[in-house]
PDB file of C-alpha atoms in Angstrom:
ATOM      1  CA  UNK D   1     -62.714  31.342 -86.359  1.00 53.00           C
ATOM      2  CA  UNK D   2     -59.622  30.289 -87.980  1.00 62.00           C
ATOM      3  CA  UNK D   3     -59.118  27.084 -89.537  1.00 69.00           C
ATOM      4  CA  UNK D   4     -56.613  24.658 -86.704  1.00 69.00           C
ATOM      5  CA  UNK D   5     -54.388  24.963 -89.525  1.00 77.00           C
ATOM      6  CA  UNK D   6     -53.541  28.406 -89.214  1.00 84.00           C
ATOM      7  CA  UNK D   7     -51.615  27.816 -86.163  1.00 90.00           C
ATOM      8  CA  UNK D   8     -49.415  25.474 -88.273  1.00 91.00           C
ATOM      9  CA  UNK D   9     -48.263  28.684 -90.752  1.00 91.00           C
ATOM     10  CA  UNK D  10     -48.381  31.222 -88.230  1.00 92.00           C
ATOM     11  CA  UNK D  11     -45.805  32.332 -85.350  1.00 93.00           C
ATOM     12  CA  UNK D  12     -47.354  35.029 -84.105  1.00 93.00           C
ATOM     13  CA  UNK D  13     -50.764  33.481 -83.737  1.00 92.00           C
ATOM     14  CA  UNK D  14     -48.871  30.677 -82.249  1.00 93.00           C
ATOM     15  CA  UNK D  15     -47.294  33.179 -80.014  1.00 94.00           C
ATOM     16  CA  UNK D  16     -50.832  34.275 -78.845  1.00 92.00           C
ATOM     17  CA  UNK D  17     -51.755  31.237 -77.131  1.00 93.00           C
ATOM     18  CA  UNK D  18     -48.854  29.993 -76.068  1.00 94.00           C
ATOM     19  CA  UNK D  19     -49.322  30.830 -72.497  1.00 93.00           C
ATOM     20  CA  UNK D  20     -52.350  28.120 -72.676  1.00 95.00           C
ATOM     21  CA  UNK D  21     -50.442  25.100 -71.332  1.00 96.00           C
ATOM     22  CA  UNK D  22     -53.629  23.794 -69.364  1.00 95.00           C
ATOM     23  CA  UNK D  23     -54.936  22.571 -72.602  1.00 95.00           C
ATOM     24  CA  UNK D  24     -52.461  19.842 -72.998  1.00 96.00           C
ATOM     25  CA  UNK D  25     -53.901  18.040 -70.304  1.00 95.00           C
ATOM     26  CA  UNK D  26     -57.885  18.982 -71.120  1.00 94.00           C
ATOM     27  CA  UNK D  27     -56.764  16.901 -74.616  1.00 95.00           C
ATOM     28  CA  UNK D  28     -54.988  14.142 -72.471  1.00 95.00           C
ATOM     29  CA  UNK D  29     -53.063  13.519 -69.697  1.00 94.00           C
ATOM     30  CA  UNK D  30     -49.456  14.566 -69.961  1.00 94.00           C
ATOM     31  CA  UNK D  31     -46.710  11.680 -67.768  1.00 92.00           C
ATOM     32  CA  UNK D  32     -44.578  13.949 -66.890  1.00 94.00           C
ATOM     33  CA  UNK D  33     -40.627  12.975 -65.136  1.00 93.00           C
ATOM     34  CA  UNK D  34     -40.273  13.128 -61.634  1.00 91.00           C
ATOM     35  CA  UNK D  35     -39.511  16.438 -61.455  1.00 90.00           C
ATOM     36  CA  UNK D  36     -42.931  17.335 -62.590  1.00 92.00           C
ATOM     37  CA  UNK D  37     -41.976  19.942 -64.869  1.00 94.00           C
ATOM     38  CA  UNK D  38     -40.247  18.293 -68.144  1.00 95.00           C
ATOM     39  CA  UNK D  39     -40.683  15.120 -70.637  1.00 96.00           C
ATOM     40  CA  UNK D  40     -38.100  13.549 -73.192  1.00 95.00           C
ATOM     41  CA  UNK D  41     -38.568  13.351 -76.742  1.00 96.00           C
ATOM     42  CA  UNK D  42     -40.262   9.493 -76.097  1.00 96.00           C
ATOM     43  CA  UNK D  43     -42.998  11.106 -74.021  1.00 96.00           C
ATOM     44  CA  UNK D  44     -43.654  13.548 -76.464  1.00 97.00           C
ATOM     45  CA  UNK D  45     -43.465  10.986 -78.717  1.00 97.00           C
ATOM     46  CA  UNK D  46     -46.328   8.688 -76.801  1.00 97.00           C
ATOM     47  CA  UNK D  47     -48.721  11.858 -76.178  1.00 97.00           C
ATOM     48  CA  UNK D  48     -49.063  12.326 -80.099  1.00 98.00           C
ATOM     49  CA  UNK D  49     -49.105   9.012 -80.971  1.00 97.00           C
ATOM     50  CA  UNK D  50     -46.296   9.169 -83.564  1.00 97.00           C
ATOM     51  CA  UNK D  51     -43.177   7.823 -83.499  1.00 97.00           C
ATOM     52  CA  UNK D  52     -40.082   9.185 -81.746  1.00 97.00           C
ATOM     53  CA  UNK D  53     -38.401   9.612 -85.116  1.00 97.00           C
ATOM     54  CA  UNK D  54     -41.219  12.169 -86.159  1.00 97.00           C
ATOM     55  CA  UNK D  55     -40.906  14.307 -83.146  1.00 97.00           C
ATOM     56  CA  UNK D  56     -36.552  14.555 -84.031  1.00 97.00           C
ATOM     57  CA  UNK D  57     -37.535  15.773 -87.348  1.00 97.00           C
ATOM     58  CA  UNK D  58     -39.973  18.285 -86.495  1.00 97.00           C
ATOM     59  CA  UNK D  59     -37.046  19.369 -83.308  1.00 97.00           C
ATOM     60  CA  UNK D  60     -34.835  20.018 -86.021  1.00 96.00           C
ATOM     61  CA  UNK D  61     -36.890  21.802 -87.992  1.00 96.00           C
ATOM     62  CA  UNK D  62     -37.513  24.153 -85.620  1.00 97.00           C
ATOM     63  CA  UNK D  63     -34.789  24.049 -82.960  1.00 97.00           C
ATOM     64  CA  UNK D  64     -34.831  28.084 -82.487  1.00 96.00           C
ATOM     65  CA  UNK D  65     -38.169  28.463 -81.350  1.00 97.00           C
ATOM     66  CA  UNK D  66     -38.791  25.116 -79.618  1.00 97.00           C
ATOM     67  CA  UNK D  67     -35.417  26.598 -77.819  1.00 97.00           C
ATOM     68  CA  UNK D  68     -37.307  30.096 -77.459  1.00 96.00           C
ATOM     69  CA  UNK D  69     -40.341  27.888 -75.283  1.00 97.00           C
ATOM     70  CA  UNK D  70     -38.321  25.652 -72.951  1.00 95.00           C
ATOM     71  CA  UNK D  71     -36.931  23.254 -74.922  1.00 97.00           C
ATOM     72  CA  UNK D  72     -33.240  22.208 -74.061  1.00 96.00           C
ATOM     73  CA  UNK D  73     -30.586  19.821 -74.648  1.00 95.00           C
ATOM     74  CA  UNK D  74     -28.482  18.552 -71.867  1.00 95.00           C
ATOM     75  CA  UNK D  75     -24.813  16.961 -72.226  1.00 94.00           C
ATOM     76  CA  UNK D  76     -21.656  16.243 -69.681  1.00 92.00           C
ATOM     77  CA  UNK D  77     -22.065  17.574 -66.548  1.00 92.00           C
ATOM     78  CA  UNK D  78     -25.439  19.062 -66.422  1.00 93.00           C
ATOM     79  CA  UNK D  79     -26.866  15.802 -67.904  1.00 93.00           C
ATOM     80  CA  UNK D  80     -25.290  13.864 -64.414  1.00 91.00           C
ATOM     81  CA  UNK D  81     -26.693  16.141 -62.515  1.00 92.00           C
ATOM     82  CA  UNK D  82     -30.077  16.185 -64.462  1.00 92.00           C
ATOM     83  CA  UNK D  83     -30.151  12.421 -63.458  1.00 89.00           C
ATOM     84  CA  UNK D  84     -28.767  12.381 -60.538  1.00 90.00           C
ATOM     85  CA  UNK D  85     -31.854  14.460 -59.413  1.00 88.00           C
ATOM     86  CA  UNK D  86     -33.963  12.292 -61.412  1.00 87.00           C
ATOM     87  CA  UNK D  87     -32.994   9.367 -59.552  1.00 84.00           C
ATOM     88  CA  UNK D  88     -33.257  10.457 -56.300  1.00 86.00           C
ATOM     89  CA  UNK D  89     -37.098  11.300 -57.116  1.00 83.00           C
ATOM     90  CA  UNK D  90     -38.005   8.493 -59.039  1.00 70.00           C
ATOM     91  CA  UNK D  91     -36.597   5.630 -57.072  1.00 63.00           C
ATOM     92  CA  UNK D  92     -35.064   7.174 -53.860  1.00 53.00           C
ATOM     93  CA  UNK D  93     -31.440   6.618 -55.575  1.00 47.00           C
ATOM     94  CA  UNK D  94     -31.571   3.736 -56.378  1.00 50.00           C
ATOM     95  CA  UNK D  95     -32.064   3.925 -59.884  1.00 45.00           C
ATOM     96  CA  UNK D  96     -33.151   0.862 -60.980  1.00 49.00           C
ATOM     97  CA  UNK D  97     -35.767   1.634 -63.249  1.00 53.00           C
ATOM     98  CA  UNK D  98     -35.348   5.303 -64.898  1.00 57.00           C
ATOM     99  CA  UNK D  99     -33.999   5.089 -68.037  1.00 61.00           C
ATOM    100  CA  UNK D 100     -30.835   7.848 -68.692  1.00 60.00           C
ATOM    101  CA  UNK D 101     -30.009   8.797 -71.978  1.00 56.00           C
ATOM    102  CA  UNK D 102     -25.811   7.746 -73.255  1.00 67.00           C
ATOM    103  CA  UNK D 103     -24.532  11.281 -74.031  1.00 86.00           C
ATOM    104  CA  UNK D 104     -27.415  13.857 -74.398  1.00 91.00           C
ATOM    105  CA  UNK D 105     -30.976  14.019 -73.037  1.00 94.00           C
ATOM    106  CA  UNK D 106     -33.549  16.573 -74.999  1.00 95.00           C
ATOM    107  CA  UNK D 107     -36.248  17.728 -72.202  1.00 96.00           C
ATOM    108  CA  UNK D 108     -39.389  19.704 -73.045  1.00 97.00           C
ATOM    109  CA  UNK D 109     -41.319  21.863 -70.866  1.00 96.00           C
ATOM    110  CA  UNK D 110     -45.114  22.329 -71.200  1.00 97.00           C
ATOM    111  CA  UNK D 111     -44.863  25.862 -73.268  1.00 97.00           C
ATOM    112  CA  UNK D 112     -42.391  23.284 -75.164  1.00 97.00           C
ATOM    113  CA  UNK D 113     -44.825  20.754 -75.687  1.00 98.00           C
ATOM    114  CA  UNK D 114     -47.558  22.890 -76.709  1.00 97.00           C
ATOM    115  CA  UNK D 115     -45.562  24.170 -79.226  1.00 97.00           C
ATOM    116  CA  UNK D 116     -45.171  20.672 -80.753  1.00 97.00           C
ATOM    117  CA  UNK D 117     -48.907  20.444 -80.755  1.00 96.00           C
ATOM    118  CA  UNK D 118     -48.990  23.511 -82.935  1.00 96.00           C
ATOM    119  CA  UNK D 119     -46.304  22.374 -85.600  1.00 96.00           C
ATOM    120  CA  UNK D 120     -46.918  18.877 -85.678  1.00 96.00           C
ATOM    121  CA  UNK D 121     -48.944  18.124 -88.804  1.00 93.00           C
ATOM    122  CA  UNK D 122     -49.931  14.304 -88.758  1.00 90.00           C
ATOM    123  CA  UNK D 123     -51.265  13.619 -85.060  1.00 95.00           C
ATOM    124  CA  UNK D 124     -55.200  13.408 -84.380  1.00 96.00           C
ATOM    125  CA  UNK D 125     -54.011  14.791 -80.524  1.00 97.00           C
ATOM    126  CA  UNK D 126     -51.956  17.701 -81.781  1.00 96.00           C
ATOM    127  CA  UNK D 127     -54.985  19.005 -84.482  1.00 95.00           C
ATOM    128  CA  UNK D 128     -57.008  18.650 -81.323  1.00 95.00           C
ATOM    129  CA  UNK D 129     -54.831  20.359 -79.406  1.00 96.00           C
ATOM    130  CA  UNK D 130     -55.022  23.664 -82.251  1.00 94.00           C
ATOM    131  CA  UNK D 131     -58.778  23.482 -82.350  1.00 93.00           C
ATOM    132  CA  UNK D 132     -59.595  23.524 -78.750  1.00 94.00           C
ATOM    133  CA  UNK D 133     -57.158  26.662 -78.533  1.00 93.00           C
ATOM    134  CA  UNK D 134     -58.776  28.309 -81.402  1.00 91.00           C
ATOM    135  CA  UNK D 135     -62.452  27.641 -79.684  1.00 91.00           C
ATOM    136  CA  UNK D 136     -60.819  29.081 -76.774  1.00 87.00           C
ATOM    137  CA  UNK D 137     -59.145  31.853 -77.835  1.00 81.00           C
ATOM    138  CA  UNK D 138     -62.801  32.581 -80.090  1.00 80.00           C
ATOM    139  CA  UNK D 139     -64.495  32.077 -76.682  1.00 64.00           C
ATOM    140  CA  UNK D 140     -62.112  34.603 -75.092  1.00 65.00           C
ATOM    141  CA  UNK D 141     -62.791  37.412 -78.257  1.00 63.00           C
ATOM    142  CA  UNK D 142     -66.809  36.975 -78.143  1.00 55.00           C
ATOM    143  CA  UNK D 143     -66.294  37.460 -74.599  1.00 51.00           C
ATOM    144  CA  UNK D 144     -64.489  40.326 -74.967  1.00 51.00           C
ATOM    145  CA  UNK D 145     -66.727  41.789 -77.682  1.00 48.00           C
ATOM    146  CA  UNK D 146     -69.537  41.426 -75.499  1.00 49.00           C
ATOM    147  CA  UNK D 147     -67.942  43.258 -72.457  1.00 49.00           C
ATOM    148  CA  UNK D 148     -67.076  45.846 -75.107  1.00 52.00           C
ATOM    149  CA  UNK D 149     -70.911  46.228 -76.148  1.00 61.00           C
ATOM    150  CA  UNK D 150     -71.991  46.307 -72.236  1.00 62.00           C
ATOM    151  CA  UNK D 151     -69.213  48.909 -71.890  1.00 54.00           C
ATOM    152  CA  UNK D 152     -70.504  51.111 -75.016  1.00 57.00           C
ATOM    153  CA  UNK D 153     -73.484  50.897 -73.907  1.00 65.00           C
ATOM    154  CA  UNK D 154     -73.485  51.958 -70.479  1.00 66.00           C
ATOM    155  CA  UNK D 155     -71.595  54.953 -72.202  1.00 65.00           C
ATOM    156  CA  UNK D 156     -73.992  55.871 -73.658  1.00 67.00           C
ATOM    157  CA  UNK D 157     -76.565  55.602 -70.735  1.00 68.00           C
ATOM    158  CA  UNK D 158     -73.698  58.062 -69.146  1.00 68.00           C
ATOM    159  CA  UNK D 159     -74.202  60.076 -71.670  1.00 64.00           C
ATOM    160  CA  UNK D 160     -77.817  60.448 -71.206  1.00 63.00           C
ATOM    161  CA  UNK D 161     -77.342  60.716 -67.860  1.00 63.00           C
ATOM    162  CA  UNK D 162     -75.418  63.558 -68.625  1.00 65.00           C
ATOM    163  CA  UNK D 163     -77.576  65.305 -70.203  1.00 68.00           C
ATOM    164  CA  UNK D 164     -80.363  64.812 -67.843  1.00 63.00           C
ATOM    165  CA  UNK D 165     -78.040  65.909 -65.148  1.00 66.00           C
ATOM    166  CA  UNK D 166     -77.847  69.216 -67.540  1.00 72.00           C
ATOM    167  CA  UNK D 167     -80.990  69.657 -67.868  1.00 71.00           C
ATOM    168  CA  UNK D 168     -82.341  69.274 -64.200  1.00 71.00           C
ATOM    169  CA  UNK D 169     -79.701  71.659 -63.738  1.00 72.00           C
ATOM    170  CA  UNK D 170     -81.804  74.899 -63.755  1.00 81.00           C
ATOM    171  CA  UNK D 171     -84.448  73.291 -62.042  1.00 75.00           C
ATOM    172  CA  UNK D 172     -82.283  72.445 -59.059  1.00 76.00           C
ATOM    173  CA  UNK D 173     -80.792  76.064 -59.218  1.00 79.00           C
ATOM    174  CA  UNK D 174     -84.697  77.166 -58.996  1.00 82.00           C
ATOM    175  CA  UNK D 175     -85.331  74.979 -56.104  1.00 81.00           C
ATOM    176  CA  UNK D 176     -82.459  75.814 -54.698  1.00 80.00           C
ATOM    177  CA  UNK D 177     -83.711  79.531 -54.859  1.00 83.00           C
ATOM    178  CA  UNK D 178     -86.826  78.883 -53.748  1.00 83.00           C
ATOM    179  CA  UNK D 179     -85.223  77.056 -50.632  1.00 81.00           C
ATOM    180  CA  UNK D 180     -83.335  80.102 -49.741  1.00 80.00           C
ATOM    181  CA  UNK D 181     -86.760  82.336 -50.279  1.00 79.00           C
ATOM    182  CA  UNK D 182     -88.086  80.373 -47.470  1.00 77.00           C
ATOM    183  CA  UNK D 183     -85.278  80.496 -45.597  1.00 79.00           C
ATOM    184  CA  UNK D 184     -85.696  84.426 -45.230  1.00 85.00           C
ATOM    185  CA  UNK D 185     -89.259  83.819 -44.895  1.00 82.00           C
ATOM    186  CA  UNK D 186     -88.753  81.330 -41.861  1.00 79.00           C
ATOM    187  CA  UNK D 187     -86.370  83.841 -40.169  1.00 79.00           C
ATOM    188  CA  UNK D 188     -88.295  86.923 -40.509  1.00 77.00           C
ATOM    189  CA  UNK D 189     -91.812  84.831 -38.801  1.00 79.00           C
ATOM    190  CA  UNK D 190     -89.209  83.250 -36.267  1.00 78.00           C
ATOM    191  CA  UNK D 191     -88.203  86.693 -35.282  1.00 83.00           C
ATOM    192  CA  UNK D 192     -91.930  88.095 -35.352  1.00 75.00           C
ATOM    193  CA  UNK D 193     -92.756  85.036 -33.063  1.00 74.00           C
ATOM    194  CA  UNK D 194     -89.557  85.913 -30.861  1.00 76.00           C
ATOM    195  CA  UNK D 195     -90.765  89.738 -30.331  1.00 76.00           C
ATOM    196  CA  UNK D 196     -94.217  88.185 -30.052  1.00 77.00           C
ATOM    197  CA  UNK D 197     -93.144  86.121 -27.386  1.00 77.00           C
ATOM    198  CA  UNK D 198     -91.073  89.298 -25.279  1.00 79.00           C
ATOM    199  CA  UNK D 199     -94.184  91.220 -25.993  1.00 81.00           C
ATOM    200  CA  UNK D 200     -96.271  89.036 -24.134  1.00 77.00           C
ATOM    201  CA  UNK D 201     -93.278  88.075 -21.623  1.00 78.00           C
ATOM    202  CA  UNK D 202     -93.653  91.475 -21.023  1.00 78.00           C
ATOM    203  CA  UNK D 203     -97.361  91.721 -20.430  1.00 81.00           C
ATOM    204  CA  UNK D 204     -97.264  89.041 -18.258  1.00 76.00           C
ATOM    205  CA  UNK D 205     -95.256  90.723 -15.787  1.00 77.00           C
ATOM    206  CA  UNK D 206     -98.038  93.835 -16.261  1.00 81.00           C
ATOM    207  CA  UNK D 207    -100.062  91.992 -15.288  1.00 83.00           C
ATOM    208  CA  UNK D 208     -98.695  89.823 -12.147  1.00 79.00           C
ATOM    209  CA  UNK D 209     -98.275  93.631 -11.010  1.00 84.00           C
ATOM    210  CA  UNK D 210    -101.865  94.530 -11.527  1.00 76.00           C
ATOM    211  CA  UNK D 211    -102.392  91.669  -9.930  1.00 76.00           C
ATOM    212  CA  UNK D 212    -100.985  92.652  -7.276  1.00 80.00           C
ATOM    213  CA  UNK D 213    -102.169  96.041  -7.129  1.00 81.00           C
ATOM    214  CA  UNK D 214    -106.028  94.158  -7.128  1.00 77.00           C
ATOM    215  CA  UNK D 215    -105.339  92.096  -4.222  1.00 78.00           C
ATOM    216  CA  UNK D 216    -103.571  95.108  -2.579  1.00 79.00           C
ATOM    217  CA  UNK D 217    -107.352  97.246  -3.114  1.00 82.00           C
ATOM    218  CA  UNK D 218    -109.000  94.541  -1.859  1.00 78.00           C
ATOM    219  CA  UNK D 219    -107.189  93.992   1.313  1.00 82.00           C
ATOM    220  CA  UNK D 220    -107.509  98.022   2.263  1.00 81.00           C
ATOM    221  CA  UNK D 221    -111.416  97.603   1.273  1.00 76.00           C
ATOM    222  CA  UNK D 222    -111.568  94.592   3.797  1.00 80.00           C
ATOM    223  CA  UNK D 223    -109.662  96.421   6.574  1.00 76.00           C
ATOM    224  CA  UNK D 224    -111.653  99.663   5.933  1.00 80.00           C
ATOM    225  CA  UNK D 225    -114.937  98.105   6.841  1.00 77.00           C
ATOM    226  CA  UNK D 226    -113.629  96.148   9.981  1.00 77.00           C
ATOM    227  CA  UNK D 227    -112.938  99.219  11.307  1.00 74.00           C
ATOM    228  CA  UNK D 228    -116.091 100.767  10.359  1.00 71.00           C
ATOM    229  CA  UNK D 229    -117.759  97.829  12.002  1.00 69.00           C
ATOM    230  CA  UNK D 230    -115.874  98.084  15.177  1.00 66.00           C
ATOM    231  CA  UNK D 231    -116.912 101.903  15.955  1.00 61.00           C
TER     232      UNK D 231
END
């Protein structure tokens, strides 16, 4: 893992983790305004633990890409109506007891914030703030690494699968032969047993007419020697 320093030198690996906000508050808890979704330089200021002048400096230093994650400066018009809003959420209009800025009012959102955490050099919270990102974002790439290896290797079970596949291949086709041998061989006994079966269909009507013929016999035997007995 990289030293928490390396965020301080590099944009892009700032970049990478900037979508982290959540850490902020896993650090400590962020008092956000009313709104819920910005802080002045002063609150900034109080969740370093440096002095408002510090946070200015480093805002100046790099206005672009604070600018580039949320942070904005509001003047005229849009600061009235920034605390007109502000006023009506904090104290139901009233207004008694949220401070407003004389001219201009510098707001940060969390991506903002975060930033700060990753530029600002002399703060226990903000070097906190880098190294819990870095043991997150080295959590995230072990985790990855490990999928990877689970995904390589049930490749390369695949791939023996594969080749088992290829080789029960002839054996199936063999089977498969066989299957169809008996097949014929089950047809050919099911039509000896059907002409088997009209074969002795057959007989049995032979025989219901000898049968017949018997019990005919006998009845012209019986009659034959009544009448013999009667003369």
């Amino acid at each position: 893992m990289p030293p928490e320093g390396a965020l301080l030198e590099s944009r892009t690996m700032r970049d990478s983790v900037m979508e982290r906000v959540e850490t902020l508050d896993k650090i400590k808890a962020l008092a956000m305004l009313p709104d819920g979704i910005h802080v002045r330089t002063e609150d900034v200021a109080r969740y370093f633990e440096v002095s408002t002048g510090v946070i200015r400096q480093l805002t100046a230093r790099h206005r672009a890409e604070l600018r580039e994650n949320g942070m904005q400066v509001l003047r005229g018009s849009d600061l009235r109506r920034f605390h007109s809003d502000m006023l009506s959420l904090w104290g139901g209009g009233k207004g008694e007891s949220y401070p407003q800025a004389a001219t201009q009012l510098t707001l940060y959102g969390r991506r903002a914030v975060l930033n700060i955490a990753m530029l600002l050099r002399d703060s226990d919270i903000a070097r906190r703030v880098r190294t819990y990102l870095l043991d997150a974002e080295e959590g995230r790439r072990e985790a990855y690494a490990s999928l990877d290896r689970r995904v390589t290797q049930i490749e390369s079970c695949l791939g023996g699968v594969g080749l088992a596949l290829q080789e029960l291949g002839p054996v199936l086709n063999r089977m498969s032969q066989r299957l169809d041998s008996l097949d014929r061989r089950l047809d050919a006994t099911n039509q000896v047993v059907a002409a088997l079966s009209n074969r002795l269909c057959d007989m049995s009507v032979r025989i219901d007419r000898v049968d017949a013929k018997v019990d005919d016999l006998a009845r012209q035997v019986r009659d034959l020697r009544r009448g013999r007995k009667h003369r």
